[in-house]
Coordinates of C-alpha atoms (C1' of nucleotides) in Angstrom, one line a residue:
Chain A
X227 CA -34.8 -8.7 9.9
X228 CA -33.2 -6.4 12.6
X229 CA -31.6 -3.2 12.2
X230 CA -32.0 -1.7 8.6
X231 CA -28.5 -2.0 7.7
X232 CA -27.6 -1.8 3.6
X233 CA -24.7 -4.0 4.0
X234 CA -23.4 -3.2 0.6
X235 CA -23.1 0.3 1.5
X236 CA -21.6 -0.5 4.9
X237 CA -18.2 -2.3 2.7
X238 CA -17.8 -0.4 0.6
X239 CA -17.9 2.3 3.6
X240 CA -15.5 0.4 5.4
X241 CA -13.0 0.0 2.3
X242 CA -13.4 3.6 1.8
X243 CA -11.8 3.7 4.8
X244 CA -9.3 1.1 3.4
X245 CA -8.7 3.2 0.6
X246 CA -8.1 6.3 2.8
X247 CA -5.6 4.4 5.1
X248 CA -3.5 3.2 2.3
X249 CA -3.3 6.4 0.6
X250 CA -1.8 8.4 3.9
X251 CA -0.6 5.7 6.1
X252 CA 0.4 3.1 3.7
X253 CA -1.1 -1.0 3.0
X254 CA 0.8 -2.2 6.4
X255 CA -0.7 0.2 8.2
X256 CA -4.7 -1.4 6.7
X257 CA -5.2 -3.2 10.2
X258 CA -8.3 -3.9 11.0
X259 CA -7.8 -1.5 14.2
X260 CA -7.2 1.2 12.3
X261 CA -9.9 0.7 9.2
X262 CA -12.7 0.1 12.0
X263 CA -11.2 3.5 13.5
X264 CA -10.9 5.5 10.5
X265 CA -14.2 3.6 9.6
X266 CA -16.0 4.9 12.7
X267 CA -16.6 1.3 14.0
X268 CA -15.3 -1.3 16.2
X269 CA -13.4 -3.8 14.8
X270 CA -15.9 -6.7 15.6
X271 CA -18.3 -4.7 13.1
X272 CA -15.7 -4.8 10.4
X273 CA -14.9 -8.1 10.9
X274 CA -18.9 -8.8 10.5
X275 CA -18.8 -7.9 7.4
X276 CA -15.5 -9.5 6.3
X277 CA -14.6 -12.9 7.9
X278 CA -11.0 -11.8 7.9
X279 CA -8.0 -9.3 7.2
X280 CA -7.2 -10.9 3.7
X281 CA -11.0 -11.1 2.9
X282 CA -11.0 -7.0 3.6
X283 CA -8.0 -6.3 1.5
X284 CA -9.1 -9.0 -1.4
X285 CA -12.3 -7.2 -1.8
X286 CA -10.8 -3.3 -1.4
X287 CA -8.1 -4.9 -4.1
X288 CA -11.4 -5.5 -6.2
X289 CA -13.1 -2.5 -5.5
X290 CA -10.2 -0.4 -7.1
X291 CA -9.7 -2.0 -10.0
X292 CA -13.3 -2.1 -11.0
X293 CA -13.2 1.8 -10.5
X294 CA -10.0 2.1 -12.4
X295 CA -11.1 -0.1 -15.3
X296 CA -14.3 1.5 -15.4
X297 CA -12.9 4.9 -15.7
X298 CA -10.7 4.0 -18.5
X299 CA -13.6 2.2 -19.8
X300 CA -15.9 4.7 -20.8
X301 CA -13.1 7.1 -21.6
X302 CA -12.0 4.4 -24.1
X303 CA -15.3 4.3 -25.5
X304 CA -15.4 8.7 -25.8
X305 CA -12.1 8.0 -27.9
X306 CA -13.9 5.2 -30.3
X307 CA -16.5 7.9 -30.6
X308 CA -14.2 10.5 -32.3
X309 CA -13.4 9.9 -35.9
X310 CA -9.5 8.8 -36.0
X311 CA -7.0 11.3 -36.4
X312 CA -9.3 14.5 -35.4
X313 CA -8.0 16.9 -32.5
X314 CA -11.7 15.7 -30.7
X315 CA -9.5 12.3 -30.6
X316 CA -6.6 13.6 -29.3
X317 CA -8.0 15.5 -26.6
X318 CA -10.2 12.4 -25.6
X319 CA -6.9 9.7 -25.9
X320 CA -5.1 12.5 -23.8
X321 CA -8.3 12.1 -20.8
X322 CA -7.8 8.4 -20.9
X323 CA -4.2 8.6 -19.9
X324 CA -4.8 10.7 -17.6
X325 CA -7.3 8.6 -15.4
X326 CA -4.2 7.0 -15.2
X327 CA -2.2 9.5 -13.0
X328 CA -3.0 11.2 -9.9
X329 CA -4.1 14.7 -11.3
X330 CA -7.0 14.9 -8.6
X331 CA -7.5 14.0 -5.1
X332 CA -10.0 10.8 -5.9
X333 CA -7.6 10.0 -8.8
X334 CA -4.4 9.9 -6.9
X335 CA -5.9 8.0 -3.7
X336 CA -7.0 5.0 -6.3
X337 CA -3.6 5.8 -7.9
X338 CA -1.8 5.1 -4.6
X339 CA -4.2 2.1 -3.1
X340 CA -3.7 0.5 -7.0
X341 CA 0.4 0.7 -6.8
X342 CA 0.2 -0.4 -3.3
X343 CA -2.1 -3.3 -4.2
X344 CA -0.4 -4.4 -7.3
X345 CA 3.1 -4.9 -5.3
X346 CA 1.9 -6.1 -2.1
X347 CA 0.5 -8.4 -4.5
X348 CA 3.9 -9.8 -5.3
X349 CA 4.5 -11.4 -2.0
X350 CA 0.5 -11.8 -0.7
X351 CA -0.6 -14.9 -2.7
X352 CA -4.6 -13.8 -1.7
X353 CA -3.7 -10.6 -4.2
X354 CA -2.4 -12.5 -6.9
X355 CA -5.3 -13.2 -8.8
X356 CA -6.5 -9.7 -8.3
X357 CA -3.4 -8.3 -9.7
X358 CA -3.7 -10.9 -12.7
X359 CA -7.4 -9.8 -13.2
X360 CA -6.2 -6.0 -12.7
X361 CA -3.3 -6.2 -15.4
X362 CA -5.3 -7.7 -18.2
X363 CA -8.1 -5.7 -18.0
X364 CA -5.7 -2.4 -18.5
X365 CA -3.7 -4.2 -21.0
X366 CA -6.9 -4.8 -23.0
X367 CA -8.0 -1.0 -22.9
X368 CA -4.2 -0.2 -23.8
X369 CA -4.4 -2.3 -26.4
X370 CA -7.8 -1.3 -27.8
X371 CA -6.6 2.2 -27.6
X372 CA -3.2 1.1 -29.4
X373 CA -5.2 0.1 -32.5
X374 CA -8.0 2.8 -32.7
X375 CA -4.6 4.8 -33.0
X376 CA -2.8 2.8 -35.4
X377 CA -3.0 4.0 -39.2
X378 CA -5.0 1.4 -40.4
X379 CA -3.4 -2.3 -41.1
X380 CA -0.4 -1.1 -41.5
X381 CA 1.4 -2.3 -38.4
X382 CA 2.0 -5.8 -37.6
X383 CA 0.6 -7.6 -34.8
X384 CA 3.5 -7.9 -33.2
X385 CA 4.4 -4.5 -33.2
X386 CA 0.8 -3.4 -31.5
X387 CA 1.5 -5.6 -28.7
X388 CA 5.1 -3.8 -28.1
X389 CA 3.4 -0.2 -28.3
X390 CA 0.8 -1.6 -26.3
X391 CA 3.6 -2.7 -23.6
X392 CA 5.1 0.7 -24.1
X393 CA 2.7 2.9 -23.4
X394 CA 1.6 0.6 -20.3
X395 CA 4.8 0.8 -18.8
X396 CA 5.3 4.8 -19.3
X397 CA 1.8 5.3 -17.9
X398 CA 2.6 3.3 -14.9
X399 CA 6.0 4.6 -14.7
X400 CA 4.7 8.0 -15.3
X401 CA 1.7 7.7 -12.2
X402 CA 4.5 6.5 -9.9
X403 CA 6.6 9.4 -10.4
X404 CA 3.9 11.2 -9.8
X405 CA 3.0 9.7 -6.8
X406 CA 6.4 9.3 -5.3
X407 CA 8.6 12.7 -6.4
X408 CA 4.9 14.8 -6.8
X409 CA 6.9 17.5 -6.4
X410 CA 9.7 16.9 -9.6
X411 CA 6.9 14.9 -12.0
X412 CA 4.1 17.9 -11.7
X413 CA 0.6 17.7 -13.8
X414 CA 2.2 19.8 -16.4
X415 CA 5.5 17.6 -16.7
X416 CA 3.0 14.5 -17.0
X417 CA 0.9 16.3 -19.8
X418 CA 4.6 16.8 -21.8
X419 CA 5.5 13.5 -21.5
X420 CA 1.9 12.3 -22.6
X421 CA 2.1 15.0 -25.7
X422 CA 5.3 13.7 -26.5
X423 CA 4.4 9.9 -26.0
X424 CA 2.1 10.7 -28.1
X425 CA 4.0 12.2 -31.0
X426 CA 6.5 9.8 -31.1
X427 CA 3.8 7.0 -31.6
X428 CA 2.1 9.0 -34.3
X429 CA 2.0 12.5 -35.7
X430 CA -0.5 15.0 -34.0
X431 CA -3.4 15.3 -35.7
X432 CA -3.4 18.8 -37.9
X433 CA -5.5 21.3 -36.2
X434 CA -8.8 21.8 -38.3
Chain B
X142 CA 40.7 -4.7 20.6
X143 CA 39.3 -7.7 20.6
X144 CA 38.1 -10.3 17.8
X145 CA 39.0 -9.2 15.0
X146 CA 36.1 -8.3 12.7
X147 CA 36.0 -6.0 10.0
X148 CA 32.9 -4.2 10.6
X149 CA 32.4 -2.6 7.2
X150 CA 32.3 -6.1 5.5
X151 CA 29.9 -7.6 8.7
X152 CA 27.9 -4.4 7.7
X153 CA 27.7 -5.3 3.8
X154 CA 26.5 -8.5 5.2
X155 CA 23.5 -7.9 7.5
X156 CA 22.8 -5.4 4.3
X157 CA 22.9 -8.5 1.9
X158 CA 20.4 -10.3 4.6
X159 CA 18.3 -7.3 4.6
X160 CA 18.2 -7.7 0.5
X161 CA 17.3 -11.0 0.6
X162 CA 14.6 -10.6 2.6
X163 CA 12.7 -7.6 0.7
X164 CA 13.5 -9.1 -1.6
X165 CA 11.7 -12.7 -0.8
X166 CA 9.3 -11.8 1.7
X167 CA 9.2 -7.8 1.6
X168 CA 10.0 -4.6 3.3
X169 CA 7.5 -5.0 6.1
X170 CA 9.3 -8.4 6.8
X171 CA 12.7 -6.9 7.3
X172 CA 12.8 -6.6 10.9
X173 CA 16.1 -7.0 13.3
X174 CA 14.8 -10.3 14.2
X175 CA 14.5 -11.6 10.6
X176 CA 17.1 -9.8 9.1
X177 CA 19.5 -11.5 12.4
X178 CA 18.1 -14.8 11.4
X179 CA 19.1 -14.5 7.5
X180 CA 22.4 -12.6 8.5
X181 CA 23.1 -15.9 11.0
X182 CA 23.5 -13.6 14.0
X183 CA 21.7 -12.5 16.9
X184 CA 19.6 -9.8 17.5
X185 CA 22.0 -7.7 19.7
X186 CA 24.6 -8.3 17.2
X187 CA 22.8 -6.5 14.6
X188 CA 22.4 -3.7 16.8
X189 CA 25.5 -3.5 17.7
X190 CA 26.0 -2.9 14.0
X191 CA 22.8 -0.5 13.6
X192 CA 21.9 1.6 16.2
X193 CA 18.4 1.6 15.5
X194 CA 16.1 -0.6 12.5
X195 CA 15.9 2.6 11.0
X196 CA 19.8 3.1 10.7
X197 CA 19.7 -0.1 8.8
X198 CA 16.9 0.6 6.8
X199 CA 18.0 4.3 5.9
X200 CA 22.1 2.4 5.4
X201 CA 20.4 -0.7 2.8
X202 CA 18.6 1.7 0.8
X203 CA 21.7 4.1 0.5
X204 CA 23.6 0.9 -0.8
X205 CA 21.2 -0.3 -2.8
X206 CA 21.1 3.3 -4.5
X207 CA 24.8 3.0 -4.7
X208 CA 25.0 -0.4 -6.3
X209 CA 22.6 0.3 -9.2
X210 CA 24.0 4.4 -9.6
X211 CA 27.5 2.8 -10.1
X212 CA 26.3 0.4 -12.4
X213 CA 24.5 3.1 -14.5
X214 CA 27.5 5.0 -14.1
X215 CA 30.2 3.0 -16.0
X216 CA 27.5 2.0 -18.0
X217 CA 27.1 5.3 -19.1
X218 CA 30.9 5.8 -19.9
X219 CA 30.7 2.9 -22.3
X220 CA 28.1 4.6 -24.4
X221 CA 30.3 7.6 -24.2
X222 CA 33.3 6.0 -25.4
X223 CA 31.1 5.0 -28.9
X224 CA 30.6 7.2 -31.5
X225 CA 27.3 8.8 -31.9
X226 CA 25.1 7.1 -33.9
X227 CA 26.8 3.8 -34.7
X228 CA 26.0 0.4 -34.0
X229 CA 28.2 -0.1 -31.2
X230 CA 26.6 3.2 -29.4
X231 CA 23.2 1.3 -30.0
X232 CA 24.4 -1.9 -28.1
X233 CA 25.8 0.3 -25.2
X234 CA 22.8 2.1 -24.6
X235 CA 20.6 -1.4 -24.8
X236 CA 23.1 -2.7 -22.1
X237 CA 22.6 0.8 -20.0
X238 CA 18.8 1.0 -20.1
X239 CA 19.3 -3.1 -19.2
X240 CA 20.5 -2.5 -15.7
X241 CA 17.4 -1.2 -14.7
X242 CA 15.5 -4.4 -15.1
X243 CA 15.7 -7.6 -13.5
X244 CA 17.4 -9.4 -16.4
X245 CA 19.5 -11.3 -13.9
X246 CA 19.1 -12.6 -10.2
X247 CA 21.2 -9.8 -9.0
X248 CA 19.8 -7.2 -10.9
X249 CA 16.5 -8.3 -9.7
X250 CA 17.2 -8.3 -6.2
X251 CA 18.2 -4.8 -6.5
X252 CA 15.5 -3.8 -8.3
X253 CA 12.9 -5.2 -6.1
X254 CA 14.7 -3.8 -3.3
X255 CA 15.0 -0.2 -4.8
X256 CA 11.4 -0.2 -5.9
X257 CA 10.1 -1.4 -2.2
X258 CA 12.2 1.3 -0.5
X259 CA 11.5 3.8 -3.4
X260 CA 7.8 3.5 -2.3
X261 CA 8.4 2.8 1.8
X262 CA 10.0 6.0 1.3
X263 CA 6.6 7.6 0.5
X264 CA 5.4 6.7 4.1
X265 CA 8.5 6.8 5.9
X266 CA 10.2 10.1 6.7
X267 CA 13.6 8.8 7.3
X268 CA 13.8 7.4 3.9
X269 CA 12.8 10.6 1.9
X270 CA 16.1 11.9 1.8
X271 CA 17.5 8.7 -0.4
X272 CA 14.7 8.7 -2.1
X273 CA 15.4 12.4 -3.2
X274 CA 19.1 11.4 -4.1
X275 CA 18.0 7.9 -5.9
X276 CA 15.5 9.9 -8.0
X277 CA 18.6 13.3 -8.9
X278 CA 21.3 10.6 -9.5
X279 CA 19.0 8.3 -12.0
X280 CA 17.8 11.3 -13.9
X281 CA 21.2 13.2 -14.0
X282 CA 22.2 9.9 -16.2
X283 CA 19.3 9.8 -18.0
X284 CA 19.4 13.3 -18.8
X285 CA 22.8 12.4 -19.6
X286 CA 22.4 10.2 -22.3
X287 CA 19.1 11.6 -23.8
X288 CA 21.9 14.6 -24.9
X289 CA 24.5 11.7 -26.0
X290 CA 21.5 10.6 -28.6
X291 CA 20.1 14.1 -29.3
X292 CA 21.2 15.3 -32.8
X293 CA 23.2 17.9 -32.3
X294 CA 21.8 21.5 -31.4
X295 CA 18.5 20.7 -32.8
X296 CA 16.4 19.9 -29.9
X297 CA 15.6 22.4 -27.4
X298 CA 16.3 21.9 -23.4
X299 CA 12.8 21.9 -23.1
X300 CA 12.4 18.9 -24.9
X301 CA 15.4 17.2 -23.5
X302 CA 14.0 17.2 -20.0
X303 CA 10.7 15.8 -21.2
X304 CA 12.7 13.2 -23.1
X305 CA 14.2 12.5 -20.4
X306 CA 11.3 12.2 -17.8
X307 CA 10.0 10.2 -20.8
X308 CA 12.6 7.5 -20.7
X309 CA 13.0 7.2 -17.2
X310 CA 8.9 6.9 -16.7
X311 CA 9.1 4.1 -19.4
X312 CA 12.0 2.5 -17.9
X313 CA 10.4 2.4 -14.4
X314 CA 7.1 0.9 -15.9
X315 CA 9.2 -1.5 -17.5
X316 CA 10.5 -2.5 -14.1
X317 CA 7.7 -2.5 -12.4
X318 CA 6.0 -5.1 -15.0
X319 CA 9.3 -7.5 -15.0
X320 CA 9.0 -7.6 -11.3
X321 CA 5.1 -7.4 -10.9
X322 CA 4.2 -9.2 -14.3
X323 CA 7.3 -11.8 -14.8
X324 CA 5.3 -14.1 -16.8
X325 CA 4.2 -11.7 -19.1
X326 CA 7.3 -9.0 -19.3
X327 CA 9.6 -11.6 -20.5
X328 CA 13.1 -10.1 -21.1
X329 CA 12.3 -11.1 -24.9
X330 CA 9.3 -8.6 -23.9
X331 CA 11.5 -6.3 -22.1
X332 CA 14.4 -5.9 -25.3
X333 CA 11.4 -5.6 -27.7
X334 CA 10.2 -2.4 -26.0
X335 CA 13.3 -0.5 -25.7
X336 CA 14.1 -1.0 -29.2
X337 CA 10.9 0.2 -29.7
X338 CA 11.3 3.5 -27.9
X339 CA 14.5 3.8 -29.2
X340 CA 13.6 3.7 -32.4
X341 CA 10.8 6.0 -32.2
X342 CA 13.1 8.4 -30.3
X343 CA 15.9 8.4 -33.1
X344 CA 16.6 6.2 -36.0
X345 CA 18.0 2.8 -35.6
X346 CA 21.8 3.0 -36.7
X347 CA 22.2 1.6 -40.2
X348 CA 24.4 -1.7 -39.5
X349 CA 28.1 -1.2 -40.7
Chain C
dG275 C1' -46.1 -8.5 23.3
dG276 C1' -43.0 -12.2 23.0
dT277 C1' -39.2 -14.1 20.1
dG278 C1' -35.5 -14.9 17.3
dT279 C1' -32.2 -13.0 14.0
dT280 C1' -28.5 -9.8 13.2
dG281 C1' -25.6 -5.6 13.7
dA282 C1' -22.3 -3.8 17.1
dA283 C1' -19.0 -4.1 20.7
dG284 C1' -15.5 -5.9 23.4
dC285 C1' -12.4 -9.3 25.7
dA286 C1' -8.6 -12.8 25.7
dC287 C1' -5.1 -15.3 23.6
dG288 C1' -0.9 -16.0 21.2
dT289 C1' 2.5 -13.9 18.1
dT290 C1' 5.6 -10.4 16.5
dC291 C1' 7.6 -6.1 16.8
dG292 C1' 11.5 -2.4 18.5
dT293 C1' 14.4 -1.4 22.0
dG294 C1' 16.8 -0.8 26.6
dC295 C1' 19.5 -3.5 29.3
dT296 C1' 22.6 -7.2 31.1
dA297 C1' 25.8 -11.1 30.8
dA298 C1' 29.0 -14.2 28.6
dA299 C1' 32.6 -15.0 25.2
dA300 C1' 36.7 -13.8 22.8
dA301 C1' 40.9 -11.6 21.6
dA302 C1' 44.4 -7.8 22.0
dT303 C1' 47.2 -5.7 25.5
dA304 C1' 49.6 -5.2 30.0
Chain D
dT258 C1' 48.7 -14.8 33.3
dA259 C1' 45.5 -10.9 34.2
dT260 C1' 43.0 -7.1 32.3
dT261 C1' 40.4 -4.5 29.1
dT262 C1' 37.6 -3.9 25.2
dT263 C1' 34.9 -5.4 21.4
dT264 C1' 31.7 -8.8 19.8
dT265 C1' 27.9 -11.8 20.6
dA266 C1' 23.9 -13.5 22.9
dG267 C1' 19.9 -13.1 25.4
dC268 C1' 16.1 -11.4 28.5
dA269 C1' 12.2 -8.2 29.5
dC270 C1' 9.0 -4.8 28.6
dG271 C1' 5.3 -2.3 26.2
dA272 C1' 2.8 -2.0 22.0
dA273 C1' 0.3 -3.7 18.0
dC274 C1' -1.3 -7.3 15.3
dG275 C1' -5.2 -11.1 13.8
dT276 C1' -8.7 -13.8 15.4
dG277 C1' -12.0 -16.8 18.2
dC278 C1' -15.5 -16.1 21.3
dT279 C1' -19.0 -13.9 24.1
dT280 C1' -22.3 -10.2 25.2
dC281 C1' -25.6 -6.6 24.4
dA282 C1' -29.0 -3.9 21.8
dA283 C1' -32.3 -3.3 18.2
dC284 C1' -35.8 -4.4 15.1
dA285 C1' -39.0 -7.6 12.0
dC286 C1' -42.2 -11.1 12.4
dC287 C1' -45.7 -14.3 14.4

DNA sequence: GGTGTTGAAGCACGTTCGTGCTAAAAAATA
DNA sequence: TATTTTTTAGCACGAACGTGCTTCAACACC
């Protein structure tokens, strides 16, 4: 083989670059000029190591989502590891929510690539199985999360998948605030409306 | 002067092109040469209209934000002409928090619309400004009716701003889902969740 | 040391974009 | 009828886009 070049690490490089695009300049502004720019390569280089625009933005689509989902995996599985109804619980539900929203620099570039993604995903038909992909996997953490907060078998299916929908749609409603009036929806306006999200679905756990 | 042609109403039409379009193909796809075609006129028509594609832009989003404020608007009176608390009250304030979603082909034009400038406006200095006003005039009626269904004295402003904030985020999500998600945030979907939140925020009206 | 594979770079083509500018058409006015 | 003004249409230019194709340099392997 010629030049040592870990291929893997140059994409995801190169959708770093993606990522960093999106986040300043917006997705119409992702051309492969600018990504092998902000990359630090020429665009035949980029277009070495994906055959084409839609192939570049597929796989940056891909790349977010498995850092999103993975996030709220494992803070999903910190909340199944508190015992239900303790303040440890509450504290960990309240960290999972909050990989939703943009409360740090890395958090709100995904934030902003995932929004951007998810609706240019509405008229690119290349995105649409992404978005599909990206949608169930959140709704399925939602809704493990739903249930881990339910009090026992005491709600009806029906009503978990509502909550579940609920709390989807404030999340997403609350992280585009946040991304699009920063300066009205602030990190400590987005912790009230989680605490009070919160209350409303059940009552807060009694301090020990 | 010559031919007559009411150029307010030729206005509101290269506007309803520029609708169409987002709302079809996207924001990025609303140029003067697309937006000319749709509007069946020419490009130098259009800028005879517009000075600039920004004009137009910045003038669709301001009517856009102008269509779905009104509509919130006498929407709101409605709920204020019911007494608090009763069953018609419930039904007008299902029917407000309904014209933010696409239950309709013309609510979901402008909702798609609002939503792609609403985040354009992220990227695109001339927008901000509307974006500013869209996001004041959707809360001030929030805000509004989060009051009309707070009992009495009893909460504190504190909590009727998070309330608020609340409902709007939710209501936002819930957009975003019907527009993004169609398939799965049915309007069946859709009804199911506000109830829910409204039920959770106060007690569902007992039925006369 | 020669050789072939692969990363990197760049050019060329056709398309689309916004915009400045000019010319024709149409209707109100003189 | 002739003139004037608004409306409509169109052209031309520079810039940016995606993409096919070619060229060059670098390194592993025989």
């Amino acid at each position: 083989m010629p030049k040592i070049v870990d291929a893997e690490a140059r994409r995801q490089e190169v959708v770093q670059a993606v990522f960093r695009i999106i986040a300043s300049d917006g997705l119409e502004r992702a051309s492969l000029r600018e990504v092998a720019d902000e990359a630090g390569l020429a665009v035949g280089s980029v277009r070495h190591y994906f055959a084409s625009s839609d192939e570049l933005l597929v796989f940056s689509f891909a790349s977010v989502i498995d850092r999103i989902s993975g996030r709220l995996e494992s803070a999903l599985l910190a909340v199944e590891g508190e015992t239900p109804g303790s303040a440890g619980q509450h504290a960990a539900v309240l960290n999972l929510l909050g990989q939703f929203l943009p409360l740090d620099e890395e958090l709100a570039v995904d934030a902003c690539v995932w929004m951007a993604f998810r609706h240019a995903a509405r008229i690119k038909p290349v995105l649409a199985a992404e978005a599909e992909r990206s949608h169930r996997a959140v709704a399925a953490i939602v809704g493990r999360l739903i249930i881990l907060l339910s009090p026992g078998e005491a709600a009806a299916r029906q009503s978990l998948v509502t909550e579940a929908e609920r709390l989807l749609a404030t999340m997403d409603g609350l992280c585009m605030h946040a991304l699009l009036q920063p300066e009205w929806m602030t990190a400590e306006m987005c912790s009230d409306v989680l605490t009070a999200h919160l209350a409303a679905f059940a009552p807060v756990p009694a301090t020990p």
